[in-house]
mmCIF file of C-alpha atoms in Angstrom:
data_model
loop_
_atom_site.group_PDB
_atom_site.id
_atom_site.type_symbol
_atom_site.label_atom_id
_atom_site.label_comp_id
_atom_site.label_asym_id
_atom_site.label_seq_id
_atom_site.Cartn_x
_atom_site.Cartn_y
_atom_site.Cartn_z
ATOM 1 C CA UNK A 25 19.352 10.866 13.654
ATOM 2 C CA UNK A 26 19.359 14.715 13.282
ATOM 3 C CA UNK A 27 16.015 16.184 12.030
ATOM 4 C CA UNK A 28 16.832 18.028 8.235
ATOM 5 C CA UNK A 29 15.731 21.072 7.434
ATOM 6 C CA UNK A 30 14.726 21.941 3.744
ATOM 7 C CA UNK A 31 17.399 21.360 1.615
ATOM 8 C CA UNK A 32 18.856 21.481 -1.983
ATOM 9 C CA UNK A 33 19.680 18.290 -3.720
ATOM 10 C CA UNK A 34 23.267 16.619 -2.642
ATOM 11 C CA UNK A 35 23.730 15.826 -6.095
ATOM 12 C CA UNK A 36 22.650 16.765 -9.488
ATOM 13 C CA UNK A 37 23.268 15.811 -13.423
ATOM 14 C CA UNK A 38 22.188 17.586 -16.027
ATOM 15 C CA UNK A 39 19.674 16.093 -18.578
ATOM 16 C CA UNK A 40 19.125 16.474 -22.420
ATOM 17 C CA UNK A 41 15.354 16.246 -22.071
ATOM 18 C CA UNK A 42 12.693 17.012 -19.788
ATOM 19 C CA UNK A 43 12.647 13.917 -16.588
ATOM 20 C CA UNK A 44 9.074 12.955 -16.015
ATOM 21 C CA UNK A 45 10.200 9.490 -14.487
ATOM 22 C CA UNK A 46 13.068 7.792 -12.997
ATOM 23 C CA UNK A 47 14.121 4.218 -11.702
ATOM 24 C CA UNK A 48 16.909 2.937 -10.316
ATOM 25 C CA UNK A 49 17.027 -0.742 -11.355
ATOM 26 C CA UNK A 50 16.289 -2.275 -8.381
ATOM 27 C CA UNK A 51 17.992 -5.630 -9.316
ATOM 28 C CA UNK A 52 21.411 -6.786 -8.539
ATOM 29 C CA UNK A 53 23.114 -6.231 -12.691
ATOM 30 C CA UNK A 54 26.600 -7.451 -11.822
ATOM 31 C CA UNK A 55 28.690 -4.389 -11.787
ATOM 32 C CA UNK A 56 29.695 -1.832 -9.526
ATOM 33 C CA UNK A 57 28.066 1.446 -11.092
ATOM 34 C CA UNK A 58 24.347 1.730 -10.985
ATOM 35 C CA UNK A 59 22.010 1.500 -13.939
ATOM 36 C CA UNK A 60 19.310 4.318 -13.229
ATOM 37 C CA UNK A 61 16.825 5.607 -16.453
ATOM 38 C CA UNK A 62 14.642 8.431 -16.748
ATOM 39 C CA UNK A 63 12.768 9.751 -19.550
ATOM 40 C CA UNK A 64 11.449 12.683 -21.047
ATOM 41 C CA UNK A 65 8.840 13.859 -23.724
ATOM 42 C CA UNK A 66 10.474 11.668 -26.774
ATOM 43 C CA UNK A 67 13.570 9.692 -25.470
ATOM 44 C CA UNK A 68 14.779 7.086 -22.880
ATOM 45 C CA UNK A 69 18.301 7.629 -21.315
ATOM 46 C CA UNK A 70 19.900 4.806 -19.699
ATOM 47 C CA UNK A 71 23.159 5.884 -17.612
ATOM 48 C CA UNK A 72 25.292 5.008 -14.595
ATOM 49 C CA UNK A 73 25.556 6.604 -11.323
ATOM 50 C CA UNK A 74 28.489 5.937 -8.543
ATOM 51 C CA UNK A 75 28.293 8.152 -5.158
ATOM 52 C CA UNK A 76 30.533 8.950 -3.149
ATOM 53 C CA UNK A 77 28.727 7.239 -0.057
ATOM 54 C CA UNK A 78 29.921 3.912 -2.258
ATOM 55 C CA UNK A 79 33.661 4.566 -3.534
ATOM 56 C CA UNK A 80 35.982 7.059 -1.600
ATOM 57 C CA UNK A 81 37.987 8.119 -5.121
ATOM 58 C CA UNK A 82 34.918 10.025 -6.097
ATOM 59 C CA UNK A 83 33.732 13.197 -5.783
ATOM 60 C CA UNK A 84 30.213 13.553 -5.231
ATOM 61 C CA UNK A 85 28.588 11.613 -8.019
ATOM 62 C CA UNK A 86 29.953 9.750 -11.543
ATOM 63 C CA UNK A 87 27.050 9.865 -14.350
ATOM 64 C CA UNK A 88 27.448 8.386 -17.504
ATOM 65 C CA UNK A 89 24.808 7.978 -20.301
ATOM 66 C CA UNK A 90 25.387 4.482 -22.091
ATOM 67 C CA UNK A 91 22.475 4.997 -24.388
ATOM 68 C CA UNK A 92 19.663 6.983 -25.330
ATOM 69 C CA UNK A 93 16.443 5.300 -26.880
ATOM 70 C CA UNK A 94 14.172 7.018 -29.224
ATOM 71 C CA UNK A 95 10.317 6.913 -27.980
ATOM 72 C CA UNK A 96 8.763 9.141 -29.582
ATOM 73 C CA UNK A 97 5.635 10.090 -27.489
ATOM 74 C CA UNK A 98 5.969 11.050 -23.838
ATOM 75 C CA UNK A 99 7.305 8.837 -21.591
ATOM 76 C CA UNK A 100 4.896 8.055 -17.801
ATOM 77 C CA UNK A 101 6.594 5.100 -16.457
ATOM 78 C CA UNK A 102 10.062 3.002 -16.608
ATOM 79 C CA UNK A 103 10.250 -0.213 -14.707
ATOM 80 C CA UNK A 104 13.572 -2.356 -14.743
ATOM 81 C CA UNK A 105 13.848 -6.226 -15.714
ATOM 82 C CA UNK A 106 15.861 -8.748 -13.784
ATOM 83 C CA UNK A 107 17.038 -9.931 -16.674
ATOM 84 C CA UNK A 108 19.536 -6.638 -16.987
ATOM 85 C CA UNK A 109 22.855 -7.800 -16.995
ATOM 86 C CA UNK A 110 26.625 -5.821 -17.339
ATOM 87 C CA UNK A 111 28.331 -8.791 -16.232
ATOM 88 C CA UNK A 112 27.303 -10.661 -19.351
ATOM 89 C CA UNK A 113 29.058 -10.500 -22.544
ATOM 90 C CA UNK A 114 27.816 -9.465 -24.289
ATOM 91 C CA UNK A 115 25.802 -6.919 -21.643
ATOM 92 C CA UNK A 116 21.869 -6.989 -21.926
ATOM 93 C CA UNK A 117 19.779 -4.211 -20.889
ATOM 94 C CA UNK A 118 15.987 -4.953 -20.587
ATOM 95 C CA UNK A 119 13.201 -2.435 -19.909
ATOM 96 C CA UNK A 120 9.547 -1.825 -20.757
ATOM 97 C CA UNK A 121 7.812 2.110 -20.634
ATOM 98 C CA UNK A 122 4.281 2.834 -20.672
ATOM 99 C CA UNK A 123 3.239 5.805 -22.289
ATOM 100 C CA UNK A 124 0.706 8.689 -23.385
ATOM 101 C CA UNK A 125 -0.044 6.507 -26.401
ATOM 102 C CA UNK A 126 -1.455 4.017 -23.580
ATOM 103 C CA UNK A 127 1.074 1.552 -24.970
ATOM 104 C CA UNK A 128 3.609 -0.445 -23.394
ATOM 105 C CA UNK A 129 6.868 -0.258 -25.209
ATOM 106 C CA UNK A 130 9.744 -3.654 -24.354
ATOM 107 C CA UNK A 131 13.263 -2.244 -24.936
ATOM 108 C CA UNK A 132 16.408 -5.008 -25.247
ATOM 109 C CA UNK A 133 19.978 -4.095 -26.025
ATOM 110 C CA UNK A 134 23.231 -5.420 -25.904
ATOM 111 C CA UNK A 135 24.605 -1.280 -26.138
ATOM 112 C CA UNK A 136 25.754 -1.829 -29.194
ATOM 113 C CA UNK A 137 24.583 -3.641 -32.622
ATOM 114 C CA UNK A 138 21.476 -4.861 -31.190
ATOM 115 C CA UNK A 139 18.653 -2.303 -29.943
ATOM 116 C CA UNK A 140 15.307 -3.986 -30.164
ATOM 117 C CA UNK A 141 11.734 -2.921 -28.998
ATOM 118 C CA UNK A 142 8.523 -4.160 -29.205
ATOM 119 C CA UNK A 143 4.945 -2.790 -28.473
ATOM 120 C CA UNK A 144 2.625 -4.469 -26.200
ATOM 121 C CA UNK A 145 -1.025 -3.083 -26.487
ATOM 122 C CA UNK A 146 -4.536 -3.912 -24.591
ATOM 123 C CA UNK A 147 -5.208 -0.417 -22.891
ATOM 124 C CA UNK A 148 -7.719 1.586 -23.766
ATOM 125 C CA UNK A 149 -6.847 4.392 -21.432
ATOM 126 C CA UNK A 150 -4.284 5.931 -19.197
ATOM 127 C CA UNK A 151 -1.634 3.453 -17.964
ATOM 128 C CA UNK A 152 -0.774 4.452 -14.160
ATOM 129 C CA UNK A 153 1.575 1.473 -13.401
ATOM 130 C CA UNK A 154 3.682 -1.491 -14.928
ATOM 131 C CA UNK A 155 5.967 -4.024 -13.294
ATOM 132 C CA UNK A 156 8.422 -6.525 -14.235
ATOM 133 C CA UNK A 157 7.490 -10.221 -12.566
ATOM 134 C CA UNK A 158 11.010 -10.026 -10.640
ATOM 135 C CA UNK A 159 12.142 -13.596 -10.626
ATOM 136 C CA UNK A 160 11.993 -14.853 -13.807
ATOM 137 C CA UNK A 161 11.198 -11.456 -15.498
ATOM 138 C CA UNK A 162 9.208 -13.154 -18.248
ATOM 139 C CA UNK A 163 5.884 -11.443 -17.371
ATOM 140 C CA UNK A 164 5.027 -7.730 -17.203
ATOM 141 C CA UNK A 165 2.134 -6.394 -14.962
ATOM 142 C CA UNK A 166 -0.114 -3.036 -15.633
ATOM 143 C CA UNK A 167 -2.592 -1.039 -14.205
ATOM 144 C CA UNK A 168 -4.799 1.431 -16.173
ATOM 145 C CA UNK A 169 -7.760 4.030 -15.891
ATOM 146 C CA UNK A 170 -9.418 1.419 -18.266
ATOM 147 C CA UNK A 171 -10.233 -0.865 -14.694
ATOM 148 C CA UNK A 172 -7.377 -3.799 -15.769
ATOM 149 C CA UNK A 173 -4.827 -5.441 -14.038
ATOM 150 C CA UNK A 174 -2.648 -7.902 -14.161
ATOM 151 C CA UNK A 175 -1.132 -8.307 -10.717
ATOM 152 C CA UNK A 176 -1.187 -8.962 -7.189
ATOM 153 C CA UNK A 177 -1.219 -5.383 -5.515
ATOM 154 C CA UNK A 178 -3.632 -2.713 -7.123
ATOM 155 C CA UNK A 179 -4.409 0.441 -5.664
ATOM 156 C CA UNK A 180 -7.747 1.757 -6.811
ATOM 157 C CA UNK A 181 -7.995 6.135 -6.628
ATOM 158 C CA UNK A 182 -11.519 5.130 -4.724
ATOM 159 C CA UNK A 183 -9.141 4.545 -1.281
ATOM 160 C CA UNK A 184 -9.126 0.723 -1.709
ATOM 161 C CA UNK A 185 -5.868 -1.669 -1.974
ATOM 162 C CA UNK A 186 -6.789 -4.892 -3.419
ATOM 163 C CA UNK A 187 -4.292 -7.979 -3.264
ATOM 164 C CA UNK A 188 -4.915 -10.597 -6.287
ATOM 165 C CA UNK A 189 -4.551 -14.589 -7.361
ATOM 166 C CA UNK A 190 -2.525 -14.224 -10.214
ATOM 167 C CA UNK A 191 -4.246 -18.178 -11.158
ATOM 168 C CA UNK A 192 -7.389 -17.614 -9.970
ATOM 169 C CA UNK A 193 -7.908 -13.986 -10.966
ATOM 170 C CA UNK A 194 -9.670 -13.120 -7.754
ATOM 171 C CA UNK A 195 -9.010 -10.851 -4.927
ATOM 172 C CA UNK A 196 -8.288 -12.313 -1.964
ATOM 173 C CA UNK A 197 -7.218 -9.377 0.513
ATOM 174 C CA UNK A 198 -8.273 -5.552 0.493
ATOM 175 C CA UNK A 199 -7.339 -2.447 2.388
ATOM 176 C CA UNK A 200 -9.465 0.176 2.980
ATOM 177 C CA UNK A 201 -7.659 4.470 2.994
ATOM 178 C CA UNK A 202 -10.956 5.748 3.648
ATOM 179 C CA UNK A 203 -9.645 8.786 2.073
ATOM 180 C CA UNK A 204 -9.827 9.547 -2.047
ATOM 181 C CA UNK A 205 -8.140 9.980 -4.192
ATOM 182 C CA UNK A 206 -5.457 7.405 -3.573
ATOM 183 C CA UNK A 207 -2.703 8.348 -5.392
ATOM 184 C CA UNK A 208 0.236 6.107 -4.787
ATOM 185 C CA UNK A 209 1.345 2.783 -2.717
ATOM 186 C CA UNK A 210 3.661 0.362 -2.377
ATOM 187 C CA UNK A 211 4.275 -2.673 -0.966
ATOM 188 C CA UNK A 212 7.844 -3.388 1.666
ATOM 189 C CA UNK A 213 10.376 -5.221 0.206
ATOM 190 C CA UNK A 214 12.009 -5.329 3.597
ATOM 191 C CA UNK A 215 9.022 -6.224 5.578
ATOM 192 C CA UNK A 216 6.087 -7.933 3.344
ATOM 193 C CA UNK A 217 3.653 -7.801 5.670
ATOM 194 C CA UNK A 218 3.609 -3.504 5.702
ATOM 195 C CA UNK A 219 2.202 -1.702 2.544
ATOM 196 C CA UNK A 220 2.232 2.217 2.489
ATOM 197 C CA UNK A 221 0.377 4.776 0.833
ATOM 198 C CA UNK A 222 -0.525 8.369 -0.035
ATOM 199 C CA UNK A 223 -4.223 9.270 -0.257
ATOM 200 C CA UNK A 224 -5.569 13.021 0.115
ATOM 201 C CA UNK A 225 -3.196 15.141 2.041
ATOM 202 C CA UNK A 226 -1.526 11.852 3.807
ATOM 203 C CA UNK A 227 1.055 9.231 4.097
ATOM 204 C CA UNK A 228 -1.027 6.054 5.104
ATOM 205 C CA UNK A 229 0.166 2.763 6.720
ATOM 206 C CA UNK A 230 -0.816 -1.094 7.102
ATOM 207 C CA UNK A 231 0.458 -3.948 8.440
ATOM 208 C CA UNK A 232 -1.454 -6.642 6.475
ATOM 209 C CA UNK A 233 -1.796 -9.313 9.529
ATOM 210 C CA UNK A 234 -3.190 -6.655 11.688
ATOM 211 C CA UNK A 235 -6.248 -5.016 10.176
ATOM 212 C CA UNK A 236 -7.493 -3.618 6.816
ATOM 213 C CA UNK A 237 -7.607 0.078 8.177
ATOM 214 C CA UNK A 238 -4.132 1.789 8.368
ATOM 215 C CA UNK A 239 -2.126 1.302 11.331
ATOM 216 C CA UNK A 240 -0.967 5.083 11.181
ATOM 217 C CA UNK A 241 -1.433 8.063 9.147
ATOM 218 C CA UNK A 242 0.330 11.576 8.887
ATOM 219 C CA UNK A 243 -0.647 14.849 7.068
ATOM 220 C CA UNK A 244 2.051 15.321 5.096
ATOM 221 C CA UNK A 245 1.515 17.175 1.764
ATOM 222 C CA UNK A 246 -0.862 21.203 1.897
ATOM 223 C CA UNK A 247 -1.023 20.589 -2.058
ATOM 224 C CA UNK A 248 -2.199 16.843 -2.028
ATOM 225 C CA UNK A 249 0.192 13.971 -2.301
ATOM 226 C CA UNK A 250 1.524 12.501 -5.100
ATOM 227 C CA UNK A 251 3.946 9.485 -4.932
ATOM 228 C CA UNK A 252 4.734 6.821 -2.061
ATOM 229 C CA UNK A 253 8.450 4.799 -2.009
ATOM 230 C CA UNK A 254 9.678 2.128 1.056
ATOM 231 C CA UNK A 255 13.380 2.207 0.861
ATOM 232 C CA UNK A 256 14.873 -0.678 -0.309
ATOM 233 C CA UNK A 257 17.230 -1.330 2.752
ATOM 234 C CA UNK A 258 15.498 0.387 5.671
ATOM 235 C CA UNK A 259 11.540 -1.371 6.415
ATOM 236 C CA UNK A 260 10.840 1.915 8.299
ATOM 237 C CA UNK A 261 12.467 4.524 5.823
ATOM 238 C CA UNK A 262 10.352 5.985 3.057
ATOM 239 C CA UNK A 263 9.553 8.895 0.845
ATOM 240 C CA UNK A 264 6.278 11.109 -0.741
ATOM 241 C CA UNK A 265 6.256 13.669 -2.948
ATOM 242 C CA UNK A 266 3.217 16.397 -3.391
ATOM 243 C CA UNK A 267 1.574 17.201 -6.665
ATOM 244 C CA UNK A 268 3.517 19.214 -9.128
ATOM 245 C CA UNK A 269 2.186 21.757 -10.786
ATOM 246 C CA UNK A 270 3.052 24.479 -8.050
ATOM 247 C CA UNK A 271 5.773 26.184 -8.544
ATOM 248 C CA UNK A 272 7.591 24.087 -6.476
ATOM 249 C CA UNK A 273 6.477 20.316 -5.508
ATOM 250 C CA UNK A 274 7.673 19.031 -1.640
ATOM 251 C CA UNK A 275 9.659 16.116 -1.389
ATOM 252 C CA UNK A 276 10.125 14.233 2.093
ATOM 253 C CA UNK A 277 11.374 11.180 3.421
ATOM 254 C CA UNK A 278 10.092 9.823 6.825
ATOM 255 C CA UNK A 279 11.570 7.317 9.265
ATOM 256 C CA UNK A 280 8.791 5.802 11.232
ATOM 257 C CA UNK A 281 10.646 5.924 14.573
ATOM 258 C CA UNK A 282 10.338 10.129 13.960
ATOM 259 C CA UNK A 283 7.083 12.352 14.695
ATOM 260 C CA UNK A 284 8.571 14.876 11.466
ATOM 261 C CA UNK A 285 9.949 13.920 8.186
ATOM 262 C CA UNK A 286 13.660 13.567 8.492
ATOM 263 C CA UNK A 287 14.111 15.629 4.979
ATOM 264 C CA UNK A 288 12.836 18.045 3.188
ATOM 265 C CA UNK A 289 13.377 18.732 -0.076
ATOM 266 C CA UNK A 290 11.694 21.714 -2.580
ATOM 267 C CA UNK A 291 12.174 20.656 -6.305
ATOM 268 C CA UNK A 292 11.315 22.917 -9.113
ATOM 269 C CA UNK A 293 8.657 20.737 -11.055
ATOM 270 C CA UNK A 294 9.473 17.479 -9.584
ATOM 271 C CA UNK A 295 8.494 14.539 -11.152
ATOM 272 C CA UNK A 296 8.886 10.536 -10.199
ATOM 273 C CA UNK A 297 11.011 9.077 -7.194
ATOM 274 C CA UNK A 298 12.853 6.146 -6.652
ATOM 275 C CA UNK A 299 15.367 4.538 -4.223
ATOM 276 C CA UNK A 300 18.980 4.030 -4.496
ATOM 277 C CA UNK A 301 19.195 -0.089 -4.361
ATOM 278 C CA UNK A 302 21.928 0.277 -1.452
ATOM 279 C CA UNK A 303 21.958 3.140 -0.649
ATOM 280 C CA UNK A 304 19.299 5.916 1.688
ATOM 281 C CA UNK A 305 19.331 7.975 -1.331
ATOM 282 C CA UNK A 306 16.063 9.186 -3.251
ATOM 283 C CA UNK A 307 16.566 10.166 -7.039
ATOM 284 C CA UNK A 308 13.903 12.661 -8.384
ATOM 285 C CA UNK A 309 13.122 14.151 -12.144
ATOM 286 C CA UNK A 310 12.873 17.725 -13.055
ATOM 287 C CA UNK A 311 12.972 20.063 -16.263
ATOM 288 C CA UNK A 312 16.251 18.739 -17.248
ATOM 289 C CA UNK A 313 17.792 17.533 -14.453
ATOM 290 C CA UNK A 314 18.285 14.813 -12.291
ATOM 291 C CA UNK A 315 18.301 15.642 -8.413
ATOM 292 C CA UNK A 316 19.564 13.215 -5.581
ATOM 293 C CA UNK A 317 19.408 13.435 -1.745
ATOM 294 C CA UNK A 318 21.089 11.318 1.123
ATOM 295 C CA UNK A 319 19.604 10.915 4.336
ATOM 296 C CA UNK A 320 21.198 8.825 7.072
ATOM 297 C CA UNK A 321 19.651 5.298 8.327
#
């Protein structure tokens, strides 16, 4: 694996709003393209992407908006339900946002007659995460500044990762950073037993059966760090980003077997980061644009 230098984006669309998130679904939706949102101060987009890397007819990357949902307030977080389906007829897209408002918003439609949403409230204060239950996708999970939760993994900005009974309500595992604030983690698809993190200036590491103090830790960000991603097909592949609000906000992805980030990436007011479902591509928002890299396994 050859050691990146920093790099523009491979790939880039054009957006009709600012991008302060993005998400790939990370679910399996029965058709060839893949469903990736974003959203900006007042809208939702919901669009598919094809790459190159995936189907040799096309030339860099394919976007396509299928629809754009009106939000009205500024949109912090996207996350994906299982439920999503293009295969189905008729198709169903499923979604839920959290927002400024410290509201969760449910979006359905069928991306055409039928464009439903519904608004979930509770917190009374900033909402920093939200997650689909992704079997049955019946249940949503949040995190907020107000001290709730409603899941199993919740990283507190004090350093500590605490692991919950969904029936019994209490925590049964923690983690200790050691390092504040804690910013960002998130647990291996690949490999359960490894949750990552970024706290301070550094990417942090555990492996759950081994201790409750990272296993290994790496300055990685001069400006503090901001977000933490595993891949979703590589356990040792992963990516951070540093704070925006620079001029320009780093972007990195790491393979565990190197001593030095594999890429780097400098992105004009980047904002979230997610992982291509198949592929070792990172997508990232900016002011009206959507940026992709491609590393190599």
């Amino acid at each position: 694996m050859k050691q990146d230098a920093t790099r523009n984006a491979a790939y880039t669309v054009d957006c009709e709003d600012y991008v302060h998130v993005v998400e790939f679904n990370p679910f399996e939706s029965g058709d060839s393209g893949n469903l990736i949102a974003y959203g900006g101060n007042n809208f939702v987009f919901i669009g598919t992407c094809t790459f190159q890397e995936e189907e040799a007819d096309i030339e860099g990357i394919q976007y396509k908006t299928l629809r754009t949902f009106h939000h009205g307030v500024r949109v912090d977080g996207i996350a994906w339900s299982p439920e999503t389906r293009l295969d189905s007829l008729p198709p169903v897209i499923k979604f839920c946002t959290s927002a400024a408002d410290m509201k969760i918003r449910l979006f359905t439609s069928d991306l055409q007659d039928k464009n439903e949403y519904k608004v979930l409230e509770g917190h009374s204060d900033f909402i920093n995460g939200l997650v689909f239950d992704p079997k049955e996708g019946q249940e949503i999970a949040s995190v907020s500044d107000d001290h709730t939760c409603r899941y199993l993994m919740v990283a507190e900005k004090n350093g500590t990762i605490r692991f919950y009974d969904l029936l019994t309500q209490q925590a049964i595992l923690s983690l200790e950073s050691e390092q504040m604030p804690l910013m960002s983690a998130h647990w291996c698809l690949k490999n359960t037993f490894k949750v990552g993190a970024v706290a301070g200036n550094d990417w942090l590491i555990w492996d759950i059966t081994r201790s409750s103090y990272p296993q290994d830790k790496r300055p990685v960000h001069m400006d503090r760090a901001c977000l933490f991603r595993w891949s979703t097909i590589n356990e040792n592949l992963f990516a951070t980003t540093g704070y925006p609000g620079k001029m320009t906000s780093q972007f990195q992805i790491h393979h565990l077997g190197h001593p030095q980030p594999i890429l780097t990436g400098s992105v004009a007011v980047g904002s979230g980061l997610s992982w291509h479902r198949t592929l070792p591509l990172c997508a990232i928002g900016s002011d009206h644009k959507l940026l992709f890299w491609v590393t190599e396994m």
